[in-house]
PDB file of C-alpha atoms in Angstrom:
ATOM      1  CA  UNK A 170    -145.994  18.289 133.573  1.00 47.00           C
ATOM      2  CA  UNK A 171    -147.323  21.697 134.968  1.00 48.00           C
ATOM      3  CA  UNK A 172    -151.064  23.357 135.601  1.00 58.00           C
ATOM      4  CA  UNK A 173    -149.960  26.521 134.733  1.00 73.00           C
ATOM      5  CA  UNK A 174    -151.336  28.136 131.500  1.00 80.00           C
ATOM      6  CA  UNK A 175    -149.659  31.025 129.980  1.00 80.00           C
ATOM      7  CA  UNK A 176    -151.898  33.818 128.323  1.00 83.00           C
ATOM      8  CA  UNK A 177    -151.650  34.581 124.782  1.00 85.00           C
ATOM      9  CA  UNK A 178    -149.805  37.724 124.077  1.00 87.00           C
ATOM     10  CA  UNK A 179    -151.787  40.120 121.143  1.00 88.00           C
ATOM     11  CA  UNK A 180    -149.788  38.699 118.042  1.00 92.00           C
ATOM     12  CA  UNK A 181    -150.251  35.555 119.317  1.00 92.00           C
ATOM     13  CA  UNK A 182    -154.480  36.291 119.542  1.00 94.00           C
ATOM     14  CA  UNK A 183    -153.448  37.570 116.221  1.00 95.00           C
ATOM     15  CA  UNK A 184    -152.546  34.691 114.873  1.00 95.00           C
ATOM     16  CA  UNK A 185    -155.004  32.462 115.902  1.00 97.00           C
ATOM     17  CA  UNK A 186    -157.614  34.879 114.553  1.00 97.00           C
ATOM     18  CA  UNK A 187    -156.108  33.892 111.414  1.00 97.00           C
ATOM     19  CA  UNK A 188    -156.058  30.151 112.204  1.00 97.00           C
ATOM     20  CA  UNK A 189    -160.079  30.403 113.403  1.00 98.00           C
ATOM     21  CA  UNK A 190    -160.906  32.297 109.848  1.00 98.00           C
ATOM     22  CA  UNK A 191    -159.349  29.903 107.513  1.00 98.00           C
ATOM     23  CA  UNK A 192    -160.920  27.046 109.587  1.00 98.00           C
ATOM     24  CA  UNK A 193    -164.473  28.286 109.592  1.00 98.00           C
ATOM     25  CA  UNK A 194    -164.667  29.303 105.844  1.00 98.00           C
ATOM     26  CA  UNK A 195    -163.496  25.570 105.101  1.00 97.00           C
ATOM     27  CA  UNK A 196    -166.194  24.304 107.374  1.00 98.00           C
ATOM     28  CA  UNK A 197    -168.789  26.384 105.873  1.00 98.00           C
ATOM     29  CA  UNK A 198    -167.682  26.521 102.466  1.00 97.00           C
ATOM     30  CA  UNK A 199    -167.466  22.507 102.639  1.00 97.00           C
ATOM     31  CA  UNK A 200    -171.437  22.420 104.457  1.00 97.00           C
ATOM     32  CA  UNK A 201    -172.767  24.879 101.919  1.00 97.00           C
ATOM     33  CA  UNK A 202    -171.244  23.553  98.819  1.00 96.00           C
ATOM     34  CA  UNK A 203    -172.363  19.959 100.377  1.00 96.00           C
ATOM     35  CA  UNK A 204    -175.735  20.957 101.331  1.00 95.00           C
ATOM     36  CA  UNK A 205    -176.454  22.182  97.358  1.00 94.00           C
ATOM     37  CA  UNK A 206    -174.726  19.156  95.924  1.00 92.00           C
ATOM     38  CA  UNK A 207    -172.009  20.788  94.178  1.00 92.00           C
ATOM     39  CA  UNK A 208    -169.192  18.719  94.900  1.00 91.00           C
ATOM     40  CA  UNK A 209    -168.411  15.921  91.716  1.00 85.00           C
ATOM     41  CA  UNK A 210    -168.941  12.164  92.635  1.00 80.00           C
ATOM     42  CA  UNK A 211    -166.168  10.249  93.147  1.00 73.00           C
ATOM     43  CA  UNK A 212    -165.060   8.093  89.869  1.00 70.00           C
ATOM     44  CA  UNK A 213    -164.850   5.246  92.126  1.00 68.00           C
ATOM     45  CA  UNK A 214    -166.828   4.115  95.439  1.00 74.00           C
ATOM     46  CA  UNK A 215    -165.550   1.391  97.673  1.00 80.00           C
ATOM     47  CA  UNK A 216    -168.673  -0.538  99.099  1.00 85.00           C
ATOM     48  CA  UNK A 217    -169.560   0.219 101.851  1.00 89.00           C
ATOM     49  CA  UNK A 218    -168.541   4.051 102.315  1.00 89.00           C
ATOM     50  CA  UNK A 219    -170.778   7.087 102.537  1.00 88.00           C
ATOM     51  CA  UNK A 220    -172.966   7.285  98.538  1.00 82.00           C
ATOM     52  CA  UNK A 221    -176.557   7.047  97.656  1.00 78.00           C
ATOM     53  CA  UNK A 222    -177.888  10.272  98.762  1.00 82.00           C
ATOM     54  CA  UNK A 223    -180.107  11.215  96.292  1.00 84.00           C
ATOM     55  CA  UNK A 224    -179.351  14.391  94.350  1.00 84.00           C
ATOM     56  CA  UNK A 225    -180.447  17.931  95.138  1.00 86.00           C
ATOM     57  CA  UNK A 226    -182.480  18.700  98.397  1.00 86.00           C
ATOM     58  CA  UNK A 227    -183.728  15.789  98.828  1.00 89.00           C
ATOM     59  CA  UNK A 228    -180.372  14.273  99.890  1.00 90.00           C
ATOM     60  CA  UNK A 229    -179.106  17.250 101.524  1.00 94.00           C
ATOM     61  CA  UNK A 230    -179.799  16.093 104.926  1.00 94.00           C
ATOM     62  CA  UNK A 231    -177.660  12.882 104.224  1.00 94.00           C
ATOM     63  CA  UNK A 232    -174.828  14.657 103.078  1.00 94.00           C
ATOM     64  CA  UNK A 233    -175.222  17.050 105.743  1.00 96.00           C
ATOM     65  CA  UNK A 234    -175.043  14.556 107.910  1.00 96.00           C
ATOM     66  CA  UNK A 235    -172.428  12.009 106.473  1.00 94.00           C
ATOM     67  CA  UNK A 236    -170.384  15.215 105.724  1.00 95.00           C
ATOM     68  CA  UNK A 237    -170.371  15.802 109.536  1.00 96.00           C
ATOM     69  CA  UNK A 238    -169.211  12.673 110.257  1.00 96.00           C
ATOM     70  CA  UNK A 239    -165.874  12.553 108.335  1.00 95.00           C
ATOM     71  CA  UNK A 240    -162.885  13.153 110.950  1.00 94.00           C
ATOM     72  CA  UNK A 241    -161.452  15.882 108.595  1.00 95.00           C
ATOM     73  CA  UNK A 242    -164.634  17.906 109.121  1.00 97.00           C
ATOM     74  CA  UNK A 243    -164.913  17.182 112.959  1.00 97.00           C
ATOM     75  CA  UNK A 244    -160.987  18.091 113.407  1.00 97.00           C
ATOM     76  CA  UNK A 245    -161.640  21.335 111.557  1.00 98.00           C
ATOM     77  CA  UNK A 246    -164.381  22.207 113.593  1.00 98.00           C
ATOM     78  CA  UNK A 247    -162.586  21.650 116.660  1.00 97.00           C
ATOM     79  CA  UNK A 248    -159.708  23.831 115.502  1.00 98.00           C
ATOM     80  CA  UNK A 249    -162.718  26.498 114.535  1.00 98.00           C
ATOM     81  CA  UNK A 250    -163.734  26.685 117.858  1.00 97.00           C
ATOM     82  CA  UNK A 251    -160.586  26.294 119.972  1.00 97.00           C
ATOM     83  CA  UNK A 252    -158.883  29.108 118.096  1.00 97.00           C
ATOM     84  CA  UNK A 253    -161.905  31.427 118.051  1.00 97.00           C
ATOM     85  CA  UNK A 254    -162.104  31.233 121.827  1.00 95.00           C
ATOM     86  CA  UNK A 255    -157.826  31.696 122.076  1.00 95.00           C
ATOM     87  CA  UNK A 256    -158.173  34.930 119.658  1.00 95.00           C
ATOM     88  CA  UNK A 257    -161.082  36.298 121.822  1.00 92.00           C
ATOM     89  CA  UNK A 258    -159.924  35.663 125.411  1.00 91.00           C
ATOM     90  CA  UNK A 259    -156.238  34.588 124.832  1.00 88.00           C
ATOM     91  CA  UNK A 260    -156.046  32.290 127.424  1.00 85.00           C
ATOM     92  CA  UNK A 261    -158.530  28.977 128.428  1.00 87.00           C
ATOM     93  CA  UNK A 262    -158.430  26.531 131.470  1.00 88.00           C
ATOM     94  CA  UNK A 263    -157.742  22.837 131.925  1.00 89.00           C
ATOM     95  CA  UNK A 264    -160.692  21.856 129.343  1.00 92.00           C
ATOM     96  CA  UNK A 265    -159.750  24.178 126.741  1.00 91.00           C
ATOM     97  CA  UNK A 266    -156.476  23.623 127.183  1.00 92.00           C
ATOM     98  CA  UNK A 267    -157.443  19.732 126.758  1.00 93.00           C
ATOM     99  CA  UNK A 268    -159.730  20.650 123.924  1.00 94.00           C
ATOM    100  CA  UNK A 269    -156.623  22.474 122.489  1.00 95.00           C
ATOM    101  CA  UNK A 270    -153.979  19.803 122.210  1.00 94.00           C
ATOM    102  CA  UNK A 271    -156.383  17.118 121.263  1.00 94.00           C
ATOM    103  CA  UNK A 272    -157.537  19.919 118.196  1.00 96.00           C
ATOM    104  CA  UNK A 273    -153.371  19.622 117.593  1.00 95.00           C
ATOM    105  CA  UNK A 274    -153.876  16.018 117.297  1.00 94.00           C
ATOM    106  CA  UNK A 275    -157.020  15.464 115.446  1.00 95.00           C
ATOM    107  CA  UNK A 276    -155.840  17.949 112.534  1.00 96.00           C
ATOM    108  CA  UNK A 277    -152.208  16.588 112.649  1.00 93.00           C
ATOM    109  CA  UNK A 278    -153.679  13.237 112.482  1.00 90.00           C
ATOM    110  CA  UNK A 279    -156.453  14.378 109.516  1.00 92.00           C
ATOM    111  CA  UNK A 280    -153.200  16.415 107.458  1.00 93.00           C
ATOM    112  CA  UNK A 281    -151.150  12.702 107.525  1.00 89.00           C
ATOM    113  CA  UNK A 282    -153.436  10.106 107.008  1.00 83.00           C
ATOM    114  CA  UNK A 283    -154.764  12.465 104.178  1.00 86.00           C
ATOM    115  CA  UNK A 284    -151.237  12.713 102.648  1.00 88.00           C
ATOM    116  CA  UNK A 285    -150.300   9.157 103.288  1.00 84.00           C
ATOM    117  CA  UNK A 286    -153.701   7.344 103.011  1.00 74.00           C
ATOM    118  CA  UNK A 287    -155.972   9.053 101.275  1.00 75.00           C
ATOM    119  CA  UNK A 288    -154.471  11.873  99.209  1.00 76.00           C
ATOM    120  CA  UNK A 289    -152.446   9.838  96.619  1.00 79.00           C
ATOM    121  CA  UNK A 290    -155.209   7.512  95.579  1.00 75.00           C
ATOM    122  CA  UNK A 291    -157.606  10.359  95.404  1.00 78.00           C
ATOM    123  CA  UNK A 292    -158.448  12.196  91.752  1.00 78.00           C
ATOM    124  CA  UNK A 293    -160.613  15.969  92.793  1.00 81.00           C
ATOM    125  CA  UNK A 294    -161.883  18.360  90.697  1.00 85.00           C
ATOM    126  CA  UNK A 295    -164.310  20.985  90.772  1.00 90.00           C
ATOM    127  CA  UNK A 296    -165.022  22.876  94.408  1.00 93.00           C
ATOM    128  CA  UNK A 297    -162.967  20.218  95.953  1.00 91.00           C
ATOM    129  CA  UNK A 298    -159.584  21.571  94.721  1.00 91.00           C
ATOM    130  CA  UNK A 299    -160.510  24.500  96.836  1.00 93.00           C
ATOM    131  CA  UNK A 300    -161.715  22.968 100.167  1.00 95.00           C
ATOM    132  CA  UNK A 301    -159.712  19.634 100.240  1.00 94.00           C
ATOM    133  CA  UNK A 302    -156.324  21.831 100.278  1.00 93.00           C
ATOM    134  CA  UNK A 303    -157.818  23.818 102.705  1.00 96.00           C
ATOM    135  CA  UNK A 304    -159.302  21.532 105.245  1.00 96.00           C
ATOM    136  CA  UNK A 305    -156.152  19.051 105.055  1.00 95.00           C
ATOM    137  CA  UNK A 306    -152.959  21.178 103.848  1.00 94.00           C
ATOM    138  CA  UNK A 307    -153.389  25.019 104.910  1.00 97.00           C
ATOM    139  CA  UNK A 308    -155.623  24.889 108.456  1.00 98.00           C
ATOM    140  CA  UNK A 309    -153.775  21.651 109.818  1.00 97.00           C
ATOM    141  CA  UNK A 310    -149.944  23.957 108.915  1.00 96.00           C
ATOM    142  CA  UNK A 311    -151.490  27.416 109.958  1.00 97.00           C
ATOM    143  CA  UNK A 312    -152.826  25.644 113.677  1.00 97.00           C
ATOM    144  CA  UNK A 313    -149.719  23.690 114.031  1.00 95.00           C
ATOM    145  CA  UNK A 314    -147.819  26.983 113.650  1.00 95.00           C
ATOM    146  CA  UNK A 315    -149.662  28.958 115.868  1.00 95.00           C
ATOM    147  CA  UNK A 316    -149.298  26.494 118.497  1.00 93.00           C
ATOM    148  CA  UNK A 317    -145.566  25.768 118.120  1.00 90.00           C
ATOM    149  CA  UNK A 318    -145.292  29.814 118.108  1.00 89.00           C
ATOM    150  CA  UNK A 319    -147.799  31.179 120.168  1.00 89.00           C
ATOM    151  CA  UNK A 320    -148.993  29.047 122.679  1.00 81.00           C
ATOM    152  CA  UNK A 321    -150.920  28.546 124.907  1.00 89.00           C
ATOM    153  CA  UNK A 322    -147.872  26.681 126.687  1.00 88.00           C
ATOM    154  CA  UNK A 323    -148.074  24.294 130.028  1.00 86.00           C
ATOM    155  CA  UNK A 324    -151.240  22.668 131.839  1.00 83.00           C
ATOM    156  CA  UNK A 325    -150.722  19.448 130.040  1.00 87.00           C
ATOM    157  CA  UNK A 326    -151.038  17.028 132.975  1.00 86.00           C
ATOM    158  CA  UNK A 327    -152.066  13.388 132.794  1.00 87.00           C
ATOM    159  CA  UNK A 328    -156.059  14.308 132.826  1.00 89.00           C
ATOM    160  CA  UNK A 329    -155.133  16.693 130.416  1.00 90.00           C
ATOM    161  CA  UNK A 330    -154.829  13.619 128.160  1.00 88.00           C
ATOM    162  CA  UNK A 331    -157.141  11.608 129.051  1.00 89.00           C
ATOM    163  CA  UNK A 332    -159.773  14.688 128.612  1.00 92.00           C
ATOM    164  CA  UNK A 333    -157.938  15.276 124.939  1.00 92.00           C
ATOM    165  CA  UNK A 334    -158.761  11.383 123.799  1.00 91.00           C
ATOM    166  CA  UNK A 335    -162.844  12.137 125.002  1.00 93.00           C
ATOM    167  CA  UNK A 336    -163.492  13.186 121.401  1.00 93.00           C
ATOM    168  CA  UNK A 337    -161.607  11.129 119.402  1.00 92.00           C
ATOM    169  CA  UNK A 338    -163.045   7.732 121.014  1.00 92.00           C
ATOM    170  CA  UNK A 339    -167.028   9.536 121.021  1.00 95.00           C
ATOM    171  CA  UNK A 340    -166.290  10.061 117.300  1.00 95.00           C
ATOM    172  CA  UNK A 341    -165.260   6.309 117.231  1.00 94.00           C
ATOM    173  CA  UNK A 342    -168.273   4.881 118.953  1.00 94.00           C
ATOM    174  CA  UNK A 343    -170.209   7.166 117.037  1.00 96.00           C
ATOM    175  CA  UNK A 344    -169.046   6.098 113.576  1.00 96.00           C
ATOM    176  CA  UNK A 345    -169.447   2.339 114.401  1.00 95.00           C
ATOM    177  CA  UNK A 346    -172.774   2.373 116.158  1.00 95.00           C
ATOM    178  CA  UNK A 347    -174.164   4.419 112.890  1.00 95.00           C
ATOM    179  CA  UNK A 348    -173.007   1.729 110.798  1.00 94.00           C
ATOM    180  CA  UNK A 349    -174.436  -0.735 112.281  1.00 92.00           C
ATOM    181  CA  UNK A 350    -177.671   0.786 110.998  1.00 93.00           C
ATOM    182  CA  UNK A 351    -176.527   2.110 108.104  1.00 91.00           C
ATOM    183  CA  UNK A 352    -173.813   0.097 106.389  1.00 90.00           C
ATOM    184  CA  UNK A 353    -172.106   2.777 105.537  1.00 93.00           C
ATOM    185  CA  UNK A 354    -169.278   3.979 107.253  1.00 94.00           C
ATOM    186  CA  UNK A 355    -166.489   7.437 106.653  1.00 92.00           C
ATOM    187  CA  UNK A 356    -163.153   5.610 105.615  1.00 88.00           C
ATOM    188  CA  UNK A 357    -161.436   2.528 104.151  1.00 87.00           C
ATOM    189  CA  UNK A 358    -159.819   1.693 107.680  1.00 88.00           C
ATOM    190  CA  UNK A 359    -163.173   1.314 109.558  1.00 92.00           C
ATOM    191  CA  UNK A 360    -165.223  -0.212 106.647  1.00 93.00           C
ATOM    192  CA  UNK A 361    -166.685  -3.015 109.308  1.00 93.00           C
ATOM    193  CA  UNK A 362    -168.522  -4.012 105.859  1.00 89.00           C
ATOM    194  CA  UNK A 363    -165.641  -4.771 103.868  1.00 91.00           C
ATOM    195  CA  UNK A 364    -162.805  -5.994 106.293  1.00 93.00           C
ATOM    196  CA  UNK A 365    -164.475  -6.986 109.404  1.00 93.00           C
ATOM    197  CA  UNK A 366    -165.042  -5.694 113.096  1.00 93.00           C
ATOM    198  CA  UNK A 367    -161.167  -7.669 113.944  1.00 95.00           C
ATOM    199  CA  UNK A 368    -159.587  -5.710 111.650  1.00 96.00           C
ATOM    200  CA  UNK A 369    -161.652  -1.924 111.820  1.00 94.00           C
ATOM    201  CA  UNK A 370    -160.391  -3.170 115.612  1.00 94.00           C
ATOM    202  CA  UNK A 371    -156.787  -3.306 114.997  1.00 95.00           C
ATOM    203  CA  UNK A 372    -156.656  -0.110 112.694  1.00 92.00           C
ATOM    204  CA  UNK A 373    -158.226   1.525 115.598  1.00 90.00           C
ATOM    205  CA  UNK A 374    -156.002   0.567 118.447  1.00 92.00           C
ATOM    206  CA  UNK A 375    -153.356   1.377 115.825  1.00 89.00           C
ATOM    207  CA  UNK A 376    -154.966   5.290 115.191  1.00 84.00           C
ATOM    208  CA  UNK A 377    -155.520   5.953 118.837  1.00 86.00           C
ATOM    209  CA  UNK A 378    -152.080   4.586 119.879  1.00 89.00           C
ATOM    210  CA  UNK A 379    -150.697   7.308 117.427  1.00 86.00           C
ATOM    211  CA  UNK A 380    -152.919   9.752 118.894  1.00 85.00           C
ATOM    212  CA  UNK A 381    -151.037   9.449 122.460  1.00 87.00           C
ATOM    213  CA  UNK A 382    -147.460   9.218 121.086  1.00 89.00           C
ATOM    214  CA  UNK A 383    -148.688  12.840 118.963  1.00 86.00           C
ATOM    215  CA  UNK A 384    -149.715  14.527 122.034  1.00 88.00           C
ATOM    216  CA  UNK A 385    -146.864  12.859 123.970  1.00 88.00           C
ATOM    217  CA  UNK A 386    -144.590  14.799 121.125  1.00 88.00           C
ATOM    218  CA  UNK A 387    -146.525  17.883 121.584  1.00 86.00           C
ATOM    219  CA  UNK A 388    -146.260  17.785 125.273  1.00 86.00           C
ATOM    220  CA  UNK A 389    -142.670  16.986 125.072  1.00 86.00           C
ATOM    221  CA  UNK A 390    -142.365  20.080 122.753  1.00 84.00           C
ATOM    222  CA  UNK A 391    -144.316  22.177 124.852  1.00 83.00           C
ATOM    223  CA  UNK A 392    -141.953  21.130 127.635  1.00 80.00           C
ATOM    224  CA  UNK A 393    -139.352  22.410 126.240  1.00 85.00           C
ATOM    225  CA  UNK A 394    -140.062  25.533 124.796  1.00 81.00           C
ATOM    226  CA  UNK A 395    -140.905  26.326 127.943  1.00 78.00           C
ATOM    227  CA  UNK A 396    -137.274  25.383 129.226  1.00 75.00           C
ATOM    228  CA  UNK A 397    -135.875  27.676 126.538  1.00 77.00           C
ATOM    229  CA  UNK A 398    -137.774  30.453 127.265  1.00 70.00           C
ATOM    230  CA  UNK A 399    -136.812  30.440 131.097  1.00 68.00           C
ATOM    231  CA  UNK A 400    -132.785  31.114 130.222  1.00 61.00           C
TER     232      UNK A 400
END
């Protein structure tokens, strides 16, 4: 592992002006379209998940809020941000370059359990046909792409790591302590309600454990793109 950070070179700023656009009009298309209820409920609720706001403003706040508390809206956030700040300054130090990979990993982890979890059982119509594509197809491949082609390469050392799980286990804690209260939780896999605190455990020593062996791949590919480039 290294602590030097390469600079993004102008396509590459390029690119991730790209990345930071698609990201932030499926963040605010998915808050506005949210905040005015114009998304069409679900034909089936599990108990237990996010429902019951009550329609027009007077349940905006509620969605607002349970909106902002869904992983696939945090991830795309994170890749908002991260990629705004690469395209402006094309380079970032030893937090952003933590806040980067663990952006790789939330949105690589959002784009799979989406297509493997969620995805297949899941019937959309209306606005959603726009922003679920969006939000869990097109930003996840664009950021992945920009990363694998334009950096930023090295500074992925062992705190770099443990700095990139800090969001993924506050989100965690977060999610859980808010259900205590409101018996309601984001997903199937931590539905304490349904299938207990031993299970919503396992799932999430399972999801984390994935999260290390993705950034241990992306290191690993960082690695050696890095050994290519040097012949």
């Amino acid at each position: 592992m290294t602590t030097d950070i390469t600079e993004l070179s102008r396509r590459g700023c390029a690119a991730y002006w790209v990345v930071a656009a698609l990201a932030w009009v499926g963040v605010a298309a998915t808050l506005i379209i949210t905040a005015f209820d114009g998304y069409v409920p679900p034909t089936y609720h599990e108990e237990g998940l996010f429902a019951g706001a009550p329609h027009g403003w007077a349940g905006a706040p509620e969605r607002l809020i349970n909106c902002l508390s869904y992983f696939t809206e945090l991830s795309n956030i994170m890749v908002a941000i991260i990629s705004t700040l690469l395209a402006r300054r094309g380079r970032v130090g030893a937090w952003g370059r933590a806040t980067h990979l663990c952006a790789l990993m939330m949105i690589t982890v959002t784009a799979i359990v989406y297509a493997t979890l969620i995805g297949p059982y899941e019937v959309i119509s209306g606005f959603a046909l726009v922003t679920n594509p969006l939000q869990h197809i097109v930003v996840p491949a664009a950021f992945v792409t920009a990363a694998a082609l334009a950096g930023p390469r090295g500074g992925i050392t062992w705190a770099t790591l443990g700095r990139a799980l800090l969001i993924p286990v506050a989100w965690v804690a977060y999610t859980l302590v808010r259900g205590t209260f409101t018996h309601q939780y984001p997903y199937g896999f931590v539905n304490v309600w349904r299938i207990g605190y031993a299970q919503v455990a396992i799932n999430i020593v399972a999801i984390l454990i994935g999260a290390l062996v993705f950034m241990a791949i992306f290191a690993g590919a960082d690695w050696l793109i890095r050994k290519a480039s040097r012949r």
